[in-house]
Every structure is written in structure tokens, then in C-alpha cells.
C-alpha atoms as an extended CHARMM CRD file, in Angstrom:
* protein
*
       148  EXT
         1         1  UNK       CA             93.7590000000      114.2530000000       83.0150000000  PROA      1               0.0000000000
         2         2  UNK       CA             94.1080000000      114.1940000000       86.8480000000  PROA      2               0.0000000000
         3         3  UNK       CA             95.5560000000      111.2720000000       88.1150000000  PROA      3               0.0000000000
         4         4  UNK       CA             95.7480000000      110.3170000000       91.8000000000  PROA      4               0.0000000000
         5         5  UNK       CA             95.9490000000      114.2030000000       93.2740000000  PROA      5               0.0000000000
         6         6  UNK       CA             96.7360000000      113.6220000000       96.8820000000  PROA      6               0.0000000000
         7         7  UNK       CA             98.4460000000      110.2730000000       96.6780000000  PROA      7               0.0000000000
         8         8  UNK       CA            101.4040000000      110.2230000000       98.5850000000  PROA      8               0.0000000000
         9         9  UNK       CA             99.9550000000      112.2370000000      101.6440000000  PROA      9               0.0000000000
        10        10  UNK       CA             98.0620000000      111.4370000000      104.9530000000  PROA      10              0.0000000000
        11        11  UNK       CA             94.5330000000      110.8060000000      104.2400000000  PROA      11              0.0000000000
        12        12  UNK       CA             92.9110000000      113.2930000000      105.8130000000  PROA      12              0.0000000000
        13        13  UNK       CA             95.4130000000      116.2490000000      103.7390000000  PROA      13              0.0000000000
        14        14  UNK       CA             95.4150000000      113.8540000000      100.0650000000  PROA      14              0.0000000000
        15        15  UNK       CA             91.1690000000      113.6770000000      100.1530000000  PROA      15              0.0000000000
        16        16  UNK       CA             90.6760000000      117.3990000000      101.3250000000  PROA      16              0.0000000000
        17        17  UNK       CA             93.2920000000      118.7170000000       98.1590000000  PROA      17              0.0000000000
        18        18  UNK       CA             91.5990000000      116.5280000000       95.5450000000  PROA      18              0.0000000000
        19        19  UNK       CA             88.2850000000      117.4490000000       97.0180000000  PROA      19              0.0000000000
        20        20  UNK       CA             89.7730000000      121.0860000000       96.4780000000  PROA      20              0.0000000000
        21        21  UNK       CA             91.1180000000      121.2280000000       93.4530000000  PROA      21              0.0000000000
        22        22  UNK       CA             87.7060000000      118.8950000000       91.5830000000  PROA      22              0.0000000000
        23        23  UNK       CA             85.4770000000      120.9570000000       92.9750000000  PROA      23              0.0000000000
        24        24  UNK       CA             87.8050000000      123.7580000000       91.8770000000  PROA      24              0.0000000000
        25        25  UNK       CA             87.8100000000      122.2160000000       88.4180000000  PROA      25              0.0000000000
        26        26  UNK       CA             84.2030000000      122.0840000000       88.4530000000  PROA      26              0.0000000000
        27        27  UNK       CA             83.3730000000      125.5030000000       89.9330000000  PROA      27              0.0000000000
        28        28  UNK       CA             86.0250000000      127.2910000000       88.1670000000  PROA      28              0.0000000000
        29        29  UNK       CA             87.4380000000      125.5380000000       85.2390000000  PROA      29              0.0000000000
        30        30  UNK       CA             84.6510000000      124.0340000000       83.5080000000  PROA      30              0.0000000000
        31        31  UNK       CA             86.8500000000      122.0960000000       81.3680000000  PROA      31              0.0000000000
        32        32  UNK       CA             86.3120000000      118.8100000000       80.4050000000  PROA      32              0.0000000000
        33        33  UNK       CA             88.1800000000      116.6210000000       83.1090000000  PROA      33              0.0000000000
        34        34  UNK       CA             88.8050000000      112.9090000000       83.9900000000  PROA      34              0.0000000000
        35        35  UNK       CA             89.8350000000      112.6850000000       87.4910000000  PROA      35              0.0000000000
        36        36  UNK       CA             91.6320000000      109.0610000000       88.6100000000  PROA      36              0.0000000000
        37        37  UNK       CA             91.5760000000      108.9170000000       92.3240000000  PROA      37              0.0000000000
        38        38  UNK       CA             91.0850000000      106.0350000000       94.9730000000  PROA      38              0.0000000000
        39        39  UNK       CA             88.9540000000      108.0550000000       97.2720000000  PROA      39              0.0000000000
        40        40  UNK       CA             85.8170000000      107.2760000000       97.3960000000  PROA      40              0.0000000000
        41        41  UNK       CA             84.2780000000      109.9000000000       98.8900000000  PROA      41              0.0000000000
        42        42  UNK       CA             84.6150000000      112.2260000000       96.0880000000  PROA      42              0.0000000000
        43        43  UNK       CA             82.1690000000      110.0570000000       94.3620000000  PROA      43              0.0000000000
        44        44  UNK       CA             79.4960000000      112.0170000000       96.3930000000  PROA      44              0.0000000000
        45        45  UNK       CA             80.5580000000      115.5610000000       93.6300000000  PROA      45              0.0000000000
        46        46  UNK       CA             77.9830000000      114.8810000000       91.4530000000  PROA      46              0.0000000000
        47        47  UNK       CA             75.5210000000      115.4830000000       94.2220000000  PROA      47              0.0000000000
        48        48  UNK       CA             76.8950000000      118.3960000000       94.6390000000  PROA      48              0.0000000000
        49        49  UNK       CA             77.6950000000      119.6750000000       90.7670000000  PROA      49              0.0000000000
        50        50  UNK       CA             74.8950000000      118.5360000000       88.0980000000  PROA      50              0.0000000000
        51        51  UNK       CA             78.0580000000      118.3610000000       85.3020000000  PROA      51              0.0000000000
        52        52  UNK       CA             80.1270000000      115.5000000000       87.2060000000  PROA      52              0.0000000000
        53        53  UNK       CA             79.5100000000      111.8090000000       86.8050000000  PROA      53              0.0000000000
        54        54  UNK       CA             81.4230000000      108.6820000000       88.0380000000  PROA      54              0.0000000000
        55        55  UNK       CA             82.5730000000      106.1320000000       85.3800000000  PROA      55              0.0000000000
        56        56  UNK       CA             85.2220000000      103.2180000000       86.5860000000  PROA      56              0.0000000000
        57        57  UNK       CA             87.1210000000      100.4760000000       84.7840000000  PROA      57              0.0000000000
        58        58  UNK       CA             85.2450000000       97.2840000000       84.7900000000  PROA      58              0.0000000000
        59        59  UNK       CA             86.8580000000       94.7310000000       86.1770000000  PROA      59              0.0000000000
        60        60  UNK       CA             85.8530000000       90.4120000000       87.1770000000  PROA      60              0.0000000000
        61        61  UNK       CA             87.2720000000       88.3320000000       90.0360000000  PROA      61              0.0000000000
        62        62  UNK       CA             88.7800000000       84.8200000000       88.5860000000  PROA      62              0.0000000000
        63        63  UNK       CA             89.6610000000       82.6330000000       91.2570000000  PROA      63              0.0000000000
        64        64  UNK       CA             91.8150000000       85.1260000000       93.5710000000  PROA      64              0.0000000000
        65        65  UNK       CA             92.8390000000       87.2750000000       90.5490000000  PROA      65              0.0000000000
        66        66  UNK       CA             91.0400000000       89.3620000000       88.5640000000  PROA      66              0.0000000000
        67        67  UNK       CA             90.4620000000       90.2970000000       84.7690000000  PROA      67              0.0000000000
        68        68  UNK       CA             90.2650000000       94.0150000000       84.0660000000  PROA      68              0.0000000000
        69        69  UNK       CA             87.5970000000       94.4490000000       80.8670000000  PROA      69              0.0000000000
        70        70  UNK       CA             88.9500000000       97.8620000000       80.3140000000  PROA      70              0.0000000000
        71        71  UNK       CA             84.9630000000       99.2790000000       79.3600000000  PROA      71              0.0000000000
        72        72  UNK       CA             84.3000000000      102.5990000000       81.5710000000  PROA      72              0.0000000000
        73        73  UNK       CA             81.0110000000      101.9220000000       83.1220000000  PROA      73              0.0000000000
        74        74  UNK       CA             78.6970000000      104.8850000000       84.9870000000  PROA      74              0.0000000000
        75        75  UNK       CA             78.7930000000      104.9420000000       88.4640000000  PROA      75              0.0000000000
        76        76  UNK       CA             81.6760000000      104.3490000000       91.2470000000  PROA      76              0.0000000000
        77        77  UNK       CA             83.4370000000      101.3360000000       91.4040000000  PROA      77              0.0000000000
        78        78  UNK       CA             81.5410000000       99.1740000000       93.7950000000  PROA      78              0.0000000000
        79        79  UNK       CA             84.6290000000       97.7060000000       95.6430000000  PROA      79              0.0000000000
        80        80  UNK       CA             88.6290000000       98.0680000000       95.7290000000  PROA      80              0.0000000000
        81        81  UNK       CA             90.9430000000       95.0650000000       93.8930000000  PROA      81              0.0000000000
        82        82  UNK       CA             94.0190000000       96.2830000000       95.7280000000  PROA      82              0.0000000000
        83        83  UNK       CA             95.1300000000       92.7840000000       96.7870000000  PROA      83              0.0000000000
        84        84  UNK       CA             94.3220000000       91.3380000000       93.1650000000  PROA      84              0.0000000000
        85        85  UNK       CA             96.5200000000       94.3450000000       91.3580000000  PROA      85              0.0000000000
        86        86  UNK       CA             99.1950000000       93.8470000000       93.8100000000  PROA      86              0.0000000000
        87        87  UNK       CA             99.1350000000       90.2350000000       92.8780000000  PROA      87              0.0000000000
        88        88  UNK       CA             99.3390000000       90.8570000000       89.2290000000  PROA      88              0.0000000000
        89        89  UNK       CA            102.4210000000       93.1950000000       90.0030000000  PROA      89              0.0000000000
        90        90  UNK       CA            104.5770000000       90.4750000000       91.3060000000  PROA      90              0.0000000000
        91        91  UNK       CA            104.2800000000       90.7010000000       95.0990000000  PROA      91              0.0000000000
        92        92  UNK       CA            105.1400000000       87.1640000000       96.5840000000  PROA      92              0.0000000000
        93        93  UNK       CA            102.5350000000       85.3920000000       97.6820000000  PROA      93              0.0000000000
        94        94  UNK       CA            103.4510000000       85.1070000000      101.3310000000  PROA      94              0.0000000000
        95        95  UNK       CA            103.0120000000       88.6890000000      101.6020000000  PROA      95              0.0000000000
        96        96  UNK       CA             99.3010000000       88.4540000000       99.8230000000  PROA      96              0.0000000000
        97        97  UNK       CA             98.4590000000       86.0640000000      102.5400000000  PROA      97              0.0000000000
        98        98  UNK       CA             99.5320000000       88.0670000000      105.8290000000  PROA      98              0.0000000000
        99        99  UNK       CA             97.9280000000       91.2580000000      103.8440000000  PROA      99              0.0000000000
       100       100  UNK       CA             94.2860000000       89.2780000000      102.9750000000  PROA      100             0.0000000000
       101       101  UNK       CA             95.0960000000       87.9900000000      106.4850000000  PROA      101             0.0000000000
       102       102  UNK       CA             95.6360000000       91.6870000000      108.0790000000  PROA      102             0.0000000000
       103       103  UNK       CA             92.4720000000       93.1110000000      105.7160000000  PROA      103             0.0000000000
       104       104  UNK       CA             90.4380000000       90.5340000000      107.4280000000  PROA      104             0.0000000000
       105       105  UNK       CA             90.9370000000       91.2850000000      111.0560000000  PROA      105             0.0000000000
       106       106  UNK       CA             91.0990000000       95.5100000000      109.9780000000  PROA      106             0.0000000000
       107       107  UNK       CA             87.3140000000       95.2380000000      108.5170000000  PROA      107             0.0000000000
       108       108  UNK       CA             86.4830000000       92.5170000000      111.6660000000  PROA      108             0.0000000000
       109       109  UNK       CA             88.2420000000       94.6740000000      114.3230000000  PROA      109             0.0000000000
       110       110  UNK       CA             86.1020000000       97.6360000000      112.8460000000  PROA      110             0.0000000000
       111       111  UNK       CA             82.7930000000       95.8970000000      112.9730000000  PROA      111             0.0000000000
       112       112  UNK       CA             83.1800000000       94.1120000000      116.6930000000  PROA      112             0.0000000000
       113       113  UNK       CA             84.7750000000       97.6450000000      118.0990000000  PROA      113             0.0000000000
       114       114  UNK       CA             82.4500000000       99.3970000000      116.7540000000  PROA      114             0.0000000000
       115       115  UNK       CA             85.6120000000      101.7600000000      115.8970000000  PROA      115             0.0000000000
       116       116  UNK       CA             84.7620000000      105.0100000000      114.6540000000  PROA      116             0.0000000000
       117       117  UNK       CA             85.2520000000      105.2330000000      110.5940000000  PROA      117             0.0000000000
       118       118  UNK       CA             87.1820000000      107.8940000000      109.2210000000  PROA      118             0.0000000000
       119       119  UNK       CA             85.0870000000      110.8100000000      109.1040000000  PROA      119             0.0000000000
       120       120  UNK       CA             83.4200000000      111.6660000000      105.5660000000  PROA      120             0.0000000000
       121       121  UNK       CA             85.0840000000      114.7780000000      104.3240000000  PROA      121             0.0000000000
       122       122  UNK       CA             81.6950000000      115.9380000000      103.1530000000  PROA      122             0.0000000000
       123       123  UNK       CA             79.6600000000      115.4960000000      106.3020000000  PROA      123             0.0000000000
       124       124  UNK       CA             81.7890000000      118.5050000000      108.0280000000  PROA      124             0.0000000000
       125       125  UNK       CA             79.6190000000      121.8160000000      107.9600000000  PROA      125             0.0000000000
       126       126  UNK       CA             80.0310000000      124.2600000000      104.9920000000  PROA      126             0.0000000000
       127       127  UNK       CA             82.7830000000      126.9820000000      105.4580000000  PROA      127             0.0000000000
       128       128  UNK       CA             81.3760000000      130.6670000000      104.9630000000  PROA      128             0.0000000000
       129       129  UNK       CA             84.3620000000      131.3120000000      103.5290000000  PROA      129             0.0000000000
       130       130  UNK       CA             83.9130000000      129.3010000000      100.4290000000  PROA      130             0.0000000000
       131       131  UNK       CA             82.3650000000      131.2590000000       97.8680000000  PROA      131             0.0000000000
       132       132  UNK       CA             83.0280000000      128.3700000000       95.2910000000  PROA      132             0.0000000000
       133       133  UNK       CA             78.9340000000      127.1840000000       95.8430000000  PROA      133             0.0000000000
       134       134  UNK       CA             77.6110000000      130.8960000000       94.0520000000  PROA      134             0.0000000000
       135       135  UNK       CA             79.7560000000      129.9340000000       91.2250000000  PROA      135             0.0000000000
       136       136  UNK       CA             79.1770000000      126.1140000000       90.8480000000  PROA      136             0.0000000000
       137       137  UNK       CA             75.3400000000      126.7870000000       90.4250000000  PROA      137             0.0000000000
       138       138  UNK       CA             76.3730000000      128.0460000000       86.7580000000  PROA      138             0.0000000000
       139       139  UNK       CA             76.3690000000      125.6100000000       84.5210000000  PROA      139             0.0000000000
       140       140  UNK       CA             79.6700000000      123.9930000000       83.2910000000  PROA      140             0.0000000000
       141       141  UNK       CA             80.9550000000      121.7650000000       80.5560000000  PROA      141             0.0000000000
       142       142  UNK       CA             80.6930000000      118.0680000000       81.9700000000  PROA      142             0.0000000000
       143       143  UNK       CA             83.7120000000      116.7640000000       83.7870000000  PROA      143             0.0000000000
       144       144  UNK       CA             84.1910000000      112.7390000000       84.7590000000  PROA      144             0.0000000000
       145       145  UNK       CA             85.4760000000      111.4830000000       87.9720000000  PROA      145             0.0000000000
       146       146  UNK       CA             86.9190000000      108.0620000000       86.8240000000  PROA      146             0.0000000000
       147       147  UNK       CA             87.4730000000      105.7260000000       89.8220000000  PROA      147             0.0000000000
       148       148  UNK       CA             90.7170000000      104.0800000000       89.4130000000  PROA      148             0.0000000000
């Protein structure tokens, strides 16, 4: 189990070490592996390596909360419940309102500025230095990248 490699660091140096070390896992390893993570964009590793799948937690929006079904389902998660969780854990509820507020005006801001997103991780070119792709092509016990 591999939960939440990364956390804790920018974003850029979190998402490039787990991207490292599941595509390690894959390439290398072979073991069977569920990987937790928030970022998204290693959902795109089964693209890449036949032996991944995504599988979140299902989850249902009640009112403003939400109701986690706890059944894995395939795929990625199809959207992030960080304001619900933080909810459930007891933040006060002035503080939910300036963040729902803040989330508002970050994905507005983005869409009227036309602001530049945060460059995918996996649209940068290859590195000739990673020999991992000659290895990955064998085939490998199936891993799971779990979507927290």
C-alpha cells in the first residue's frame, strides 16, 4: 500500500516522485500495488502500462455534504470532495464559506484569464535517459492506482 507519496511537497516535486516511484513499481516491481494519491494526472499510467487500472471510493453529494459508499469503482474519481471531507472533519463553517468562496473565484479567475494550467507532467518530452520504457513493455502482475 502506497498512500499519498509526495504529499507534503510543492506540486511540481510531490507529482514527479509518485510519478517515479509508480511507474517504478510498475516497470520494476511488478508487485501487486494500490497506490492512494490526489493527483490526478497519474491516472493517465494505465495508458502507459497495460497492468495498471484506476479504481476510487464511491462517494454521493447530500445537500453540501457528502456520503462516502465505500465500493471501489473502475476508473478515476470524476471530481475532488475536499470541501465536503473538510466539513466532515470539523472545520467551522465560516472557514467552508470563504474557502467555497475562494474555490469559486480560483476556477473563475482561471477561465476569464485564460491563466495557463499547471503543466501535465506527462505532456513533457521523454528523457533518453530513462530506460524504464524497455522494461515496462514486459508484462507485470496488475497493480491499482486507487484515487483517494
Amino acid at each position: 500500500l502506497m498512500d499519498e507519496i509526495g504529499r507534503g511537497t510543492s506540486t511540481f516535486d510531490g507529482l514527479a516522485l509518485a510519478w517515479a516511484i509508480a511507474r517504478h513499481l510498475l516497470s520494476h516491481n511488478r508487485s501487486h500495488t494500490l497506490f492512494a494519491t490526489h493527483y490526478f494526472e497519474l491516472t493517465q499510467l494505465p495508458q502507459e502500462f497495460a497492468q495498471a487500472a484506476n479504481v476510487h471510493l464511491s462517494a454521493v453529494e447530500h445537500g453540501d455534504g457528502i456520503v462516502f459508499l465505500h465500493a471501489v469503482q473502475e476508473g478515476p474519481a470524476s471530481q475532488s470532495y475536499g470541501l465536503q471531507v473538510a466539513q466532515l472533519a470539523g472545520v467551522p463553517q465560516p472557514v467552508i464559506r470563504a474557502a467555497r468562496k475562494r474555490l469559486a473565484w480560483l476556477e473563475q479567475h482561471s477561465a476569464d484569464t485564460g491563466a495557463t494550467p499547471q503543466l501535465d507532467l506527462f505532456a513533457l518530452p521523454s528523457d533518453p535517459s530513462d530506460d524504464d520504457a524497455a522494461e515496462a513493455a514486459a508484462p507485470a502482475a496488475p497493480s491499482a492506482l486507487a484515487e483517494a
